XYZ file of C-alpha atoms in Angstrom:
460
model
C 0.000 0.000 0.000
C 1.112 3.564 -0.682
C 0.357 6.898 1.007
C 1.702 10.134 -0.465
C 1.611 13.704 0.835
C 2.761 16.861 -0.946
C 3.087 20.516 0.047
C 4.670 23.660 -1.378
C 7.232 25.133 1.037
C 8.833 28.589 0.820
C 12.384 27.250 0.768
C 14.960 25.839 -1.615
C 15.355 22.080 -1.901
C 18.766 22.388 -0.216
C 17.273 24.307 2.725
C 14.565 21.684 3.151
C 17.106 18.881 3.056
C 19.355 20.576 5.605
C 16.379 21.301 7.873
C 15.494 17.589 7.924
C 19.162 16.744 8.562
C 19.225 18.579 11.915
C 19.607 16.170 14.870
C 16.249 17.055 16.424
C 14.100 17.375 13.280
C 12.314 14.134 14.206
C 11.234 15.639 17.513
C 10.042 18.836 15.825
C 7.924 16.805 13.380
C 6.385 14.428 15.937
C 2.705 15.271 16.570
C 1.851 15.909 20.231
C -0.597 13.008 20.305
C 2.034 10.463 19.244
C 3.930 9.063 22.218
C 7.311 8.320 20.664
C 10.920 8.973 21.611
C 14.326 8.268 20.096
C 16.236 5.961 22.448
C 19.339 5.488 20.277
C 20.709 7.161 17.176
C 23.810 6.510 15.081
C 24.574 9.139 12.450
C 22.192 11.611 10.820
C 20.188 10.977 7.631
C 23.109 9.698 5.548
C 22.887 6.163 4.103
C 23.572 3.545 6.770
C 22.604 5.753 9.733
C 20.156 4.113 12.136
C 17.638 5.148 14.775
C 15.896 3.136 17.482
C 12.511 4.575 18.411
C 10.166 3.622 21.227
C 6.554 4.085 20.138
C 3.119 3.484 21.584
C 1.461 0.755 19.530
C -1.898 0.335 21.287
C -2.947 2.039 24.515
C -0.176 1.597 27.078
C 1.567 -1.061 24.956
C 4.914 0.136 23.617
C 7.114 -1.343 20.950
C 10.523 -0.799 19.390
C 11.020 0.545 15.895
C 14.457 0.255 14.238
C 14.908 2.338 11.077
C 17.859 2.593 8.682
C 18.418 5.518 6.325
C 19.016 4.770 2.661
C 19.893 6.764 -0.454
C 17.247 7.321 -3.128
C 18.493 5.962 -6.444
C 15.863 7.587 -8.693
C 16.279 11.268 -7.787
C 15.593 13.654 -10.645
C 17.919 16.507 -11.577
C 17.894 19.189 -8.833
C 15.897 16.866 -6.541
C 17.229 15.940 -3.104
C 16.025 13.300 -0.694
C 16.572 10.267 1.475
C 14.619 7.266 2.703
C 14.222 5.320 5.914
C 13.376 1.642 5.959
C 11.949 -0.284 8.888
C 14.358 -3.037 9.914
C 12.369 -4.015 12.985
C 8.942 -2.821 14.058
C 5.155 -3.188 13.855
C 4.761 -3.233 10.042
C 5.313 -6.139 7.696
C 6.958 -3.549 5.407
C 7.689 0.168 5.699
C 9.686 2.416 3.372
C 9.415 6.193 3.799
C 10.789 8.382 1.000
C 11.457 12.089 1.665
C 11.788 14.158 -1.535
C 12.557 17.872 -2.007
C 12.124 19.229 -5.532
C 12.486 22.881 -6.677
C 9.230 24.172 -8.169
C 9.524 23.845 -11.924
C 12.927 22.213 -11.469
C 14.516 25.678 -11.082
C 17.055 25.720 -8.239
C 16.972 29.533 -8.124
C 13.320 29.381 -7.059
C 12.768 29.913 -3.338
C 9.931 27.402 -3.386
C 10.048 23.619 -3.347
C 7.703 20.693 -3.347
C 7.928 18.527 -0.226
C 6.822 14.949 -0.890
C 6.489 12.181 1.675
C 5.796 8.816 0.097
C 5.253 5.781 2.341
C 5.083 2.239 1.029
C 3.701 0.091 3.818
C 2.166 -3.266 4.550
C 0.286 -3.981 7.792
C 1.061 -7.071 9.895
C -1.190 -10.135 10.338
C -1.761 -10.822 6.633
C -5.317 -10.542 5.324
C -6.695 -9.638 8.771
C -4.299 -6.731 9.056
C -5.172 -5.590 5.532
C -8.935 -5.670 6.105
C -9.136 -4.304 9.644
C -5.849 -2.502 10.196
C -5.339 -0.642 6.916
C -8.151 1.946 7.388
C -6.828 2.778 10.869
C -3.237 3.097 9.644
C -4.219 5.272 6.692
C -6.232 7.579 8.949
C -3.300 7.923 11.378
C -0.896 8.632 8.511
C -3.192 11.285 7.013
C -3.415 13.023 10.362
C 0.294 12.744 11.123
C 1.531 14.073 7.799
C -0.985 16.909 7.758
C 0.640 17.998 11.034
C 4.212 17.455 9.810
C 3.688 19.451 6.622
C 1.946 22.276 8.488
C 4.814 22.542 10.987
C 7.400 22.526 8.178
C 5.536 25.147 6.150
C 4.988 27.475 9.099
C 8.536 27.107 10.412
C 9.957 28.172 7.048
C 7.473 31.040 6.826
C 8.620 32.110 10.299
C 12.266 32.030 9.177
C 11.447 34.667 6.564
C 9.726 36.852 9.170
C 12.318 36.343 11.932
C 15.503 35.072 10.233
C 17.640 32.711 12.351
C 20.969 34.241 13.351
C 23.200 31.465 14.778
C 26.419 33.300 13.909
C 25.605 36.319 16.076
C 23.552 34.614 18.775
C 26.081 31.820 19.343
C 25.369 28.695 21.380
C 22.218 28.682 23.508
C 21.917 27.039 26.927
C 18.441 26.023 28.145
C 17.643 25.239 31.778
C 14.490 23.228 32.377
C 15.002 21.664 28.957
C 13.197 18.440 29.868
C 9.915 20.242 30.550
C 7.005 20.895 28.197
C 8.376 24.182 26.840
C 12.073 23.320 27.139
C 11.896 20.084 25.139
C 9.857 21.728 22.359
C 12.203 24.734 22.318
C 15.267 22.491 22.008
C 13.829 20.814 18.897
C 12.698 24.149 17.428
C 16.018 25.981 17.870
C 17.990 22.973 16.611
C 16.036 22.874 13.341
C 16.586 26.643 13.033
C 20.318 25.899 12.913
C 21.366 26.818 16.448
C 23.787 24.976 18.723
C 21.761 24.070 21.820
C 23.039 22.951 25.224
C 20.441 21.471 27.585
C 21.244 22.037 31.260
C 19.889 19.661 33.886
C 20.811 17.986 37.177
C 21.453 14.662 35.426
C 23.843 16.188 32.910
C 23.911 13.423 30.306
C 27.071 12.946 28.296
C 27.619 15.754 25.790
C 27.201 15.072 22.096
C 30.351 14.086 20.226
C 29.797 16.887 17.713
C 29.990 19.974 19.933
C 28.983 22.210 17.026
C 25.401 21.077 17.632
C 25.560 21.325 21.424
C 24.757 18.566 23.863
C 23.854 18.152 27.537
C 25.580 19.699 30.535
C 25.144 19.268 34.260
C 23.572 22.201 36.093
C 23.138 22.490 39.843
C 20.604 25.243 40.701
C 22.321 25.747 44.065
C 25.616 26.519 42.321
C 24.221 28.180 39.190
C 27.230 27.628 36.908
C 26.833 26.237 33.374
C 30.019 24.177 32.858
C 30.732 23.470 29.193
C 33.108 20.765 27.928
C 36.700 21.819 27.263
C 37.345 23.487 23.923
C 33.748 24.615 23.400
C 32.969 28.253 22.598
C 31.301 30.178 25.460
C 27.528 30.344 25.657
C 26.044 33.306 23.755
C 22.548 33.237 25.245
C 20.688 31.505 28.071
C 16.991 30.598 28.189
C 16.104 29.986 31.838
C 12.944 27.865 32.165
C 13.700 25.774 35.264
C 11.326 25.839 38.220
C 8.813 23.735 40.138
C 5.263 23.591 38.745
C 3.174 26.346 40.350
C -0.153 24.588 39.647
C 0.906 21.228 41.105
C -0.925 20.463 44.356
C -1.804 22.527 47.430
C 0.341 25.464 48.473
C 1.492 24.199 51.820
C 4.287 26.089 53.589
C 6.741 23.447 52.366
C 5.446 23.746 48.789
C 5.710 27.547 48.835
C 9.287 27.243 50.064
C 10.064 24.872 47.186
C 8.511 27.271 44.655
C 10.590 30.170 45.974
C 13.821 28.166 46.010
C 13.296 26.752 42.491
C 12.574 30.172 41.016
C 13.979 33.031 43.056
C 17.027 31.317 44.547
C 17.911 29.288 41.442
C 17.591 32.362 39.204
C 19.789 34.477 41.481
C 22.422 31.707 41.631
C 22.414 31.390 37.843
C 22.733 35.156 37.307
C 25.545 35.486 39.848
C 27.409 32.662 38.092
C 26.882 34.267 34.644
C 28.062 37.643 35.974
C 31.344 36.084 37.152
C 32.189 34.531 33.785
C 35.083 36.031 31.875
C 33.070 35.803 28.645
C 29.474 36.514 29.578
C 26.423 35.651 27.469
C 24.914 38.680 25.742
C 21.310 37.665 26.453
C 19.281 36.001 29.202
C 15.660 35.082 28.487
C 14.100 34.359 31.863
C 10.669 32.776 32.263
C 8.212 34.634 34.457
C 4.423 34.406 34.668
C 1.261 36.429 34.172
C 0.683 35.621 37.834
C 2.635 38.872 38.292
C -0.648 40.747 37.747
C -2.584 38.699 40.298
C -6.355 38.227 40.248
C -8.290 41.070 38.592
C -12.033 41.551 38.451
C -13.685 42.969 35.377
C -12.474 43.293 31.797
C -9.461 45.591 32.257
C -6.686 44.781 29.775
C -3.265 44.470 31.395
C -0.026 45.136 29.530
C 3.607 45.246 30.588
C 3.139 48.702 32.150
C 0.354 47.507 34.474
C 0.990 47.331 38.211
C 1.573 44.004 40.001
C -1.175 42.308 41.963
C -1.262 41.218 45.576
C -0.792 37.801 47.133
C 1.692 34.936 47.087
C 1.843 34.522 43.297
C 2.406 38.204 42.381
C 4.964 38.463 45.186
C 6.759 35.358 43.894
C 6.802 36.741 40.328
C 8.223 40.085 41.481
C 10.983 38.421 43.513
C 11.652 36.039 40.620
C 12.173 38.909 38.194
C 14.240 40.903 40.700
C 16.606 37.927 41.081
C 18.186 38.681 37.664
C 19.764 41.922 38.931
C 23.332 40.469 39.025
C 23.039 39.690 35.277
C 21.751 43.181 34.449
C 24.549 44.792 36.466
C 27.048 42.664 34.493
C 25.753 44.109 31.215
C 23.680 41.114 30.114
C 20.467 41.931 28.247
C 17.558 40.390 30.179
C 14.031 39.694 28.928
C 11.336 38.506 31.357
C 8.820 36.499 29.362
C 5.638 36.453 31.422
C 4.079 33.174 30.312
C 0.341 32.750 30.131
C -1.169 29.261 30.198
C 0.862 27.301 27.626
C -1.429 25.260 25.373
C -0.049 22.004 23.977
C -1.572 18.602 23.378
C 1.669 17.153 24.728
C 0.963 18.121 28.354
C 0.650 21.090 30.671
C -2.760 22.458 31.621
C -4.470 21.183 28.454
C -2.918 17.758 28.986
C -4.612 17.588 32.396
C -7.953 18.755 30.992
C -8.162 16.398 28.026
C -8.850 13.092 29.851
C -11.678 14.677 31.864
C -13.230 16.420 28.867
C -12.923 13.323 26.663
C -14.965 11.412 29.245
C -17.664 14.079 29.118
C -16.840 15.354 32.609
C -15.633 18.816 31.587
C -17.234 22.030 32.714
C -16.547 25.585 33.734
C -14.514 26.284 36.875
C -16.465 28.188 39.493
C -18.306 31.109 37.902
C -16.528 30.628 34.567
C -16.140 34.413 34.271
C -12.415 34.469 35.093
C -10.106 35.413 32.220
C -7.638 32.867 30.847
C -4.558 34.409 29.257
C -3.090 31.633 27.156
C -0.542 31.044 24.409
C -0.166 28.202 21.890
C 3.192 26.524 22.351
C 4.420 27.246 18.800
C 3.677 30.954 19.281
C 5.656 30.796 22.523
C 8.620 29.175 20.741
C 8.480 31.937 18.116
C 8.355 34.567 20.867
C 11.394 33.129 22.639
C 13.303 33.142 19.343
C 12.123 36.715 18.629
C 13.371 37.730 22.086
C 16.762 36.177 21.340
C 17.321 38.049 18.070
C 15.694 41.391 19.015
C 18.721 43.193 20.452
C 16.757 46.256 21.603
C 14.161 44.236 23.530
C 14.495 43.960 27.303
C 12.463 43.923 30.490
C 9.022 42.306 30.837
C 7.235 40.888 27.784
C 3.792 39.297 28.047
C 3.953 35.905 26.334
C 0.223 35.529 25.727
C -2.196 35.341 22.812
C -3.840 38.607 21.715
C -7.167 36.829 22.324
C -7.648 35.954 26.018
C -10.930 34.167 26.764
C -13.111 33.648 29.798
C -13.139 30.185 31.301
C -16.732 29.508 30.244
C -15.840 30.271 26.602
C -12.677 28.119 26.808
C -14.792 25.266 28.190
C -17.376 25.591 25.425
C -14.728 25.647 22.670
C -12.822 22.648 24.040
C -16.033 20.628 24.355
C -16.978 21.507 20.775
C -13.560 20.513 19.422
C -13.707 17.175 21.237
C -17.402 16.586 20.530
C -18.214 16.220 24.224
C -20.773 17.842 26.552
C -19.530 20.402 29.084
C -22.389 20.460 31.581
C -20.606 19.418 34.782
C -19.210 22.557 36.430
C -16.568 22.362 39.138
C -18.027 24.254 42.135
C -15.749 26.865 43.671
C -16.209 25.479 47.178
C -15.145 21.981 46.131
C -12.044 23.324 44.380
C -11.065 25.404 47.408
C -11.435 22.343 49.634
C -9.329 20.262 47.243
C -6.569 22.760 46.358
C -6.796 25.511 48.974
C -5.097 28.825 48.207
C -3.810 27.598 44.845
C -7.382 27.136 43.552
C -8.295 30.717 44.426
C -5.108 32.184 42.934
C -4.931 30.218 39.675
C -8.111 28.278 38.867
C -11.008 30.430 40.079
C -9.622 33.881 39.291
C -7.653 35.344 36.411
C -6.533 38.457 34.590
C -7.071 39.747 31.049
C -3.425 40.025 29.981
C -2.517 41.185 26.458
C 0.820 41.108 24.556
C 1.433 44.850 24.486
C 5.106 44.887 23.474
C 4.746 42.068 20.956
C 1.743 43.696 19.282
C 3.488 47.065 19.125
C 6.568 45.457 17.538
C 4.443 43.751 14.866
C 5.002 40.205 16.146
C 2.913 37.801 14.061
C 1.083 35.002 15.872
C 0.570 31.676 14.154
């Protein structure tokens, strides 16, 4: 059986090929609903290179997929491409051809045709063909619609905000294993940047230091130790911190939140300030919790005053902790994140199981504002903050279209085709989550992206 998908991309065939050759292109192209991860990789996309992938086959059942890259022997003039063949996995046969052809065969054209052609055969013989083929074809249609949309939009974004690896230099990311950090690592890698992920585990660095690797980072020490012979870090994206919306805010939990944000940020900035060659830019995550709970429909921008309570106080102390970096001449941007929307996890990930079972409903009155941002817009905004040399201070990382909780609930139910008639009473939520419910779930603020809108930032 054969499935084929084609799209026109605003890029040359060579640019498309090189984009797919980046180490983390697979991660960038993996849809959020597909639970897969690369567990071993040898080489890139050159013939003979292999990858071992762990994938969810059915429900909680996982299986191993071993793929080997091969050359395409029938490429036309000016066409580039490669193939990957399943050596071990769930299919009786699988051959995926990736082809990149200049429109009209003219290499000078800045447009190319992206073609994904999959020749596949389901397992279990005639039973697999009759019962499994429709399911597989549906999954492939959905997957490649996503992959082509991501590719198209990423190249469109490159024209609007051109990547600048030469001037930005290597980028270190703390909190790189989280929802935003892992997506950002894949995104920046495919944009051509050298990315270093900083974590407590500090896995062994990649052999090819030009494309970064992993380094060990202790929040209590703050230093970002690179391997010998590697150029100094040019920019840092600081995302590390305990989850604010995880559980009740006991005294112990509040202490952990302060230490993971305020103390860890100060330690990092003091360490950066002491470096002989300092990074030029620090992008530090903050939160719209800075504005606290606000009644009514007042729009809040970066000039608005902070709110009152534990969360606004935490956000103010968190942002103040970067002072050592500012004093050292490092440009600092505080990205005040709204609720990050991704099917891969986060707040939406927690909502989906409940809503899919038909148990979704508004929280409390449903009138509270939800200031949110789609994860790909957030990745674009982080990149924009990295390359915009005149940008500093607070920047609201939110959509220009905040919604009230009751509207959010209605839209999500409509998308999923589920009823949303079971509200979560305010009293029950306060009993279950205490102060955290009042500060995050039952109240909100209508935050807008003032600086981004003024600068002409384009949301996806």
